[in-house]
XYZ file of N, CA and C in Angstrom:
405
model
N 6.889 -38.900 -16.125
C 5.851 -39.814 -16.542
C 5.199 -40.401 -15.308
N 3.926 -40.244 -15.197
C 3.173 -40.814 -14.087
C 2.806 -42.255 -14.414
N 2.759 -43.092 -13.390
C 2.381 -44.484 -13.578
C 1.019 -44.726 -12.966
N 0.209 -45.509 -13.641
C -1.127 -45.840 -13.160
C -1.002 -46.941 -12.112
N -1.655 -46.734 -10.970
C -1.689 -47.733 -9.916
C -2.892 -48.635 -10.173
N -2.632 -49.870 -10.585
C -3.724 -50.765 -10.969
C -4.598 -51.194 -9.794
N -4.128 -51.029 -8.578
C -4.950 -51.328 -7.401
C -6.051 -50.282 -7.245
N -5.764 -49.052 -7.634
C -6.702 -47.940 -7.465
C -7.292 -47.448 -8.773
N -7.530 -48.350 -9.711
C -8.081 -47.934 -10.998
C -9.488 -47.387 -10.798
N -9.699 -46.156 -11.262
C -11.004 -45.505 -11.138
C -11.918 -45.848 -12.299
N -11.331 -45.979 -13.493
C -12.135 -46.311 -14.669
C -11.406 -47.320 -15.546
N -12.188 -48.195 -16.141
C -11.704 -49.125 -17.160
C -12.659 -48.981 -18.342
N -12.113 -48.492 -19.451
C -12.946 -48.242 -20.625
C -12.571 -49.253 -21.709
N -13.475 -50.218 -21.996
C -13.182 -51.196 -23.043
C -13.345 -50.576 -24.428
N -12.536 -51.047 -25.352
C -12.624 -50.494 -26.695
C -12.024 -51.455 -27.712
N -12.358 -51.216 -28.958
C -11.778 -51.907 -30.106
C -11.399 -50.853 -31.130
N -10.392 -51.175 -31.912
C -9.998 -50.278 -32.993
C -9.497 -51.121 -34.157
N -9.720 -50.629 -35.345
C -9.269 -51.339 -36.532
C -8.479 -50.422 -37.447
N -7.522 -51.001 -38.140
C -6.695 -50.249 -39.082
C -6.557 -51.048 -40.367
N -6.589 -50.380 -41.493
C -6.165 -50.969 -42.740
C -4.762 -50.431 -42.968
N -3.784 -51.310 -42.891
C -2.393 -50.870 -43.036
C -2.146 -50.496 -44.490
N -1.853 -49.225 -44.722
C -1.829 -48.699 -46.086
C -0.449 -48.594 -46.707
N 0.607 -48.802 -45.924
C 1.923 -48.640 -46.537
C 2.987 -49.458 -45.821
N 4.145 -49.548 -46.465
C 5.261 -50.304 -45.902
C 5.967 -49.541 -44.792
N 5.828 -48.228 -44.772
C 6.448 -47.472 -43.696
C 5.672 -47.728 -42.418
N 6.355 -47.794 -41.328
C 5.704 -48.117 -40.066
C 4.930 -46.911 -39.548
N 3.649 -47.127 -39.346
C 2.747 -46.066 -38.904
C 2.471 -46.190 -37.419
N 2.349 -45.049 -36.749
C 1.953 -45.037 -35.343
C 0.483 -45.415 -35.270
N 0.155 -46.397 -34.423
C -1.211 -46.882 -34.326
C -1.878 -46.463 -33.019
N -1.265 -46.764 -31.878
C -1.857 -46.447 -30.576
C -0.765 -45.962 -29.628
N -1.071 -44.897 -28.906
C -0.217 -44.471 -27.795
C -1.130 -44.003 -26.663
N -0.834 -44.387 -25.425
C -1.692 -43.976 -24.302
C -1.650 -42.470 -24.078
N -2.782 -41.937 -23.637
C -2.835 -40.530 -23.236
C -2.076 -40.371 -21.916
N -1.788 -39.145 -21.550
C -1.090 -38.851 -20.303
C -1.835 -39.460 -19.125
N -1.099 -40.097 -18.234
C -1.623 -40.709 -17.011
C -2.600 -41.848 -17.264
N -2.472 -42.523 -18.391
C -3.302 -43.675 -18.715
C -2.410 -44.866 -19.064
N -2.956 -46.064 -18.898
C -2.318 -47.291 -19.358
C -3.312 -47.984 -20.280
N -2.808 -48.536 -21.372
C -3.658 -49.303 -22.266
C -3.288 -50.772 -22.123
N -4.280 -51.569 -21.773
C -4.108 -53.019 -21.701
C -4.623 -53.592 -23.009
N -3.694 -54.072 -23.839
C -4.084 -54.683 -25.105
C -4.351 -56.161 -24.851
N -5.561 -56.587 -25.170
C -5.968 -57.963 -24.908
C -5.683 -58.901 -26.078
N -6.058 -58.489 -27.271
C -5.828 -59.320 -28.456
C -5.540 -58.446 -29.668
N -4.762 -59.018 -30.580
C -4.505 -58.379 -31.873
C -4.611 -59.463 -32.937
N -5.473 -59.217 -33.927
C -5.562 -60.118 -35.078
C -5.291 -59.327 -36.347
N -4.833 -60.036 -37.356
C -4.598 -59.418 -38.654
C -5.236 -60.301 -39.718
N -5.964 -59.676 -40.626
C -6.610 -60.388 -41.727
C -6.085 -59.853 -43.049
N -5.745 -60.770 -43.931
C -5.349 -60.383 -45.280
C -6.621 -60.366 -46.128
N -7.047 -59.162 -46.497
C -8.301 -59.001 -47.234
C -8.137 -59.192 -48.735
N -6.897 -59.385 -49.169
C -6.618 -59.665 -50.584
C -6.715 -61.177 -50.782
N -7.514 -61.609 -51.727
C -7.708 -63.044 -51.966
C -6.611 -63.663 -52.829
N -5.686 -62.826 -53.338
C -4.664 -63.322 -54.259
C -3.248 -63.232 -53.705
N -2.898 -62.100 -53.078
C -1.513 -61.842 -52.692
C -1.283 -61.988 -51.192
N -0.188 -62.672 -50.833
C 0.262 -62.707 -49.447
C 0.795 -61.323 -49.073
N 0.883 -61.054 -47.789
C 1.467 -59.803 -47.298
C 2.203 -60.103 -46.002
N 3.176 -59.276 -45.671
C 3.872 -59.432 -44.390
C 3.550 -58.251 -43.496
N 3.650 -58.500 -42.188
C 3.364 -57.461 -41.208
C 4.527 -57.330 -40.232
N 4.818 -56.091 -39.871
C 5.684 -55.753 -38.751
C 4.802 -55.047 -37.732
N 4.924 -55.432 -36.474
C 4.176 -54.788 -35.397
C 5.093 -54.705 -34.192
N 5.251 -53.508 -33.629
C 6.194 -53.344 -32.535
C 5.765 -52.237 -31.580
N 6.372 -52.268 -30.393
C 6.174 -51.211 -29.404
C 7.457 -50.397 -29.368
N 7.320 -49.101 -29.569
C 8.452 -48.174 -29.571
C 8.350 -47.272 -28.342
N 9.477 -46.786 -27.855
C 9.485 -45.868 -26.726
C 9.705 -46.555 -25.395
N 9.909 -47.868 -25.430
C 10.141 -48.606 -24.191
C 11.580 -48.386 -23.718
N 11.936 -49.037 -22.638
C 13.331 -49.000 -22.222
C 13.531 -48.574 -20.790
N 12.541 -47.952 -20.158
C 12.746 -47.512 -18.785
C 12.088 -48.436 -17.772
N 11.013 -49.120 -18.148
C 10.319 -49.994 -17.204
C 9.538 -49.191 -16.201
N 8.924 -49.875 -15.270
C 8.120 -49.215 -14.260
C 8.839 -49.118 -12.931
N 8.225 -48.456 -11.995
C 8.779 -48.348 -10.652
C 8.959 -49.750 -10.080
N 10.090 -49.964 -9.411
C 10.336 -51.248 -8.784
C 11.007 -52.264 -9.678
N 11.382 -51.864 -10.905
C 12.091 -52.785 -11.792
C 13.532 -52.339 -11.952
N 14.388 -53.289 -12.251
C 15.791 -53.000 -12.492
C 16.180 -53.594 -13.827
N 16.742 -52.783 -14.687
C 17.177 -53.299 -15.981
C 18.567 -52.795 -16.341
N 19.275 -52.251 -15.362
C 20.636 -51.788 -15.618
C 21.547 -52.295 -14.516
N 22.827 -52.225 -14.756
C 23.793 -52.657 -13.756
C 24.359 -54.019 -14.113
N 25.238 -54.512 -13.293
C 25.921 -55.768 -13.549
C 24.937 -56.923 -13.658
N 25.066 -57.695 -14.714
C 24.240 -58.879 -14.896
C 22.916 -58.632 -15.584
N 22.568 -57.387 -15.877
C 21.304 -57.082 -16.544
C 21.552 -56.665 -17.978
N 20.687 -57.100 -18.865
C 20.726 -56.599 -20.234
C 20.114 -55.208 -20.251
N 20.533 -54.390 -21.181
C 19.943 -53.068 -21.328
C 18.581 -53.212 -21.999
N 17.564 -52.592 -21.431
C 16.228 -52.659 -22.015
C 16.240 -51.997 -23.391
N 15.571 -52.622 -24.346
C 15.524 -52.127 -25.717
C 14.362 -51.159 -25.874
N 14.562 -50.086 -26.607
C 13.517 -49.079 -26.793
C 12.476 -49.508 -27.814
N 12.824 -50.443 -28.689
C 11.892 -50.933 -29.699
C 11.848 -52.450 -29.614
N 10.645 -52.988 -29.382
C 10.489 -54.432 -29.240
C 9.383 -54.908 -30.180
N 9.716 -55.879 -31.022
C 8.766 -56.391 -32.013
C 7.830 -57.435 -31.409
N 6.552 -57.319 -31.740
C 5.549 -58.346 -31.461
C 5.518 -59.300 -32.657
N 5.658 -58.755 -33.848
C 5.715 -59.533 -35.090
C 6.677 -58.829 -36.040
N 7.562 -59.591 -36.666
C 8.537 -59.019 -37.601
C 8.561 -59.862 -38.863
N 8.087 -59.287 -39.960
C 8.100 -59.988 -41.233
C 7.225 -61.229 -41.259
N 6.152 -61.215 -40.478
C 5.249 -62.377 -40.429
C 4.391 -62.405 -41.691
N 4.418 -63.538 -42.382
C 3.633 -63.694 -43.597
C 2.169 -63.973 -43.244
N 1.279 -63.209 -43.879
C -0.163 -63.423 -43.739
C -0.661 -63.879 -45.108
N -0.970 -65.173 -45.237
C -1.409 -65.690 -46.546
C -2.683 -65.004 -47.046
N -2.818 -64.936 -48.348
C -4.002 -64.324 -48.974
C -5.270 -64.941 -48.403
N -6.226 -64.082 -48.035
C -7.525 -64.532 -47.562
C -7.529 -65.198 -46.198
N -6.490 -64.995 -45.391
C -6.441 -65.656 -44.082
C -6.330 -64.639 -42.948
N -6.545 -65.155 -41.737
C -6.468 -64.340 -40.528
C -5.514 -64.997 -39.544
N -4.667 -64.188 -38.899
C -3.741 -64.689 -37.879
C -3.949 -63.942 -36.573
N -3.747 -64.651 -35.465
C -3.740 -64.014 -34.155
C -2.292 -63.634 -33.855
N -2.035 -62.337 -33.674
C -0.687 -61.866 -33.366
C -0.434 -61.772 -31.876
N -1.506 -61.534 -31.109
C -1.361 -61.400 -29.660
C -2.607 -61.982 -29.000
N -2.410 -62.955 -28.109
C -3.548 -63.561 -27.426
C -3.443 -63.446 -25.909
N -2.326 -62.940 -25.412
C -2.143 -62.677 -23.979
C -1.923 -61.187 -23.795
N -2.506 -60.599 -22.752
C -2.439 -59.138 -22.603
C -1.028 -58.583 -22.431
N -0.843 -57.390 -22.966
C 0.345 -56.584 -22.712
C -0.136 -55.185 -22.315
N 0.737 -54.405 -21.700
C 0.397 -53.050 -21.282
C 1.237 -52.050 -22.058
N 0.580 -50.999 -22.527
C 1.291 -49.850 -23.085
C 1.267 -48.754 -22.033
N 2.441 -48.303 -21.630
C 2.559 -47.220 -20.667
C 2.630 -45.893 -21.408
N 2.499 -44.819 -20.654
C 2.647 -43.490 -21.224
C 3.993 -43.415 -21.944
N 4.000 -42.898 -23.147
C 5.173 -42.737 -24.021
C 5.466 -43.966 -24.864
N 4.814 -45.117 -24.606
C 4.936 -46.259 -25.506
C 4.081 -45.996 -26.746
N 4.521 -46.509 -27.875
C 3.774 -46.340 -29.119
C 3.693 -47.691 -29.818
N 2.481 -48.160 -30.094
C 2.300 -49.356 -30.905
C 2.315 -48.912 -32.360
N 3.226 -49.495 -33.133
C 3.381 -49.120 -34.540
C 3.392 -50.365 -35.407
N 3.083 -50.179 -36.691
C 3.097 -51.322 -37.590
C 3.123 -50.915 -39.039
N 3.362 -51.890 -39.886
C 3.396 -51.639 -41.312
C 3.317 -52.942 -42.086
N 3.158 -52.826 -43.389
C 3.035 -53.981 -44.276
C 3.791 -53.730 -45.567
N 4.046 -54.809 -46.295
C 4.713 -54.671 -47.587
C 3.731 -54.547 -48.743
N 2.441 -54.804 -48.490
C 1.419 -54.682 -49.532
C 0.340 -53.712 -49.071
N 0.347 -52.536 -49.661
C -0.576 -51.479 -49.254
C -2.029 -51.940 -49.311
N -2.734 -51.694 -48.221
C -4.172 -51.921 -48.089
C -4.602 -53.390 -48.065
N -3.654 -54.334 -47.989
C -4.018 -55.752 -47.957
C -4.349 -56.255 -46.556
N -3.829 -55.600 -45.529
C -3.978 -56.125 -44.165
C -4.877 -55.246 -43.302
N -5.848 -55.894 -42.653
C -6.684 -55.240 -41.645
C -6.223 -55.725 -40.270
N -5.970 -54.785 -39.391
C -5.525 -55.073 -38.033
C -6.671 -54.767 -37.086
N -6.994 -55.705 -36.199
C -8.052 -55.515 -35.209
C -7.437 -55.642 -33.826
N -7.680 -54.627 -32.981
C -7.099 -54.589 -31.639
C -8.210 -54.400 -30.617
N -8.255 -55.301 -29.633
C -9.191 -55.184 -28.508
C -8.377 -54.745 -27.298
N -8.847 -53.669 -26.629
C -8.045 -53.120 -25.531
C -8.929 -52.452 -24.478
N -8.291 -52.094 -23.363
C -8.942 -51.340 -22.286
C -8.038 -50.186 -21.892
N -8.643 -49.029 -21.624
C -7.913 -47.874 -21.117
C -8.108 -47.842 -19.606
N -7.015 -47.876 -18.856
C -7.042 -47.873 -17.397
C -6.584 -46.529 -16.875
N -7.344 -45.993 -15.917
C -7.033 -44.686 -15.338
C -7.251 -44.746 -13.828
N -6.260 -44.318 -13.062
C -6.385 -44.327 -11.604
C -6.759 -42.965 -11.048
N -7.293 -42.106 -11.923
C -7.701 -40.746 -11.573
C -7.877 -40.622 -10.109
């Protein structure tokens, strides 16, 4: 796995993406392409159903190795977890919007942002992000 050097970024491509979460099973939403890093700036979720509440799970899967220059093994260190939740069972009231992420995080190559809901088609997820490439 190659790591992007943020000092030598050649391109930064801003983007937005939206999903209507259609099922309770956790769906793969975003994964960086080879030799790219995705900087996720914000994530909001809106419950488009005016009657029923819904819950959301949102997590990053495939983590656990960290980047060059980090240590997460050995005496005194916890083992890095491969799946880390951003939101777990968060209730989104009918007709409301919540901010799930307001500070940036990075998805490295092999990380996968995944999510799901307990009420099919009730939740719209909006993600603002940038694709970084040090080509």
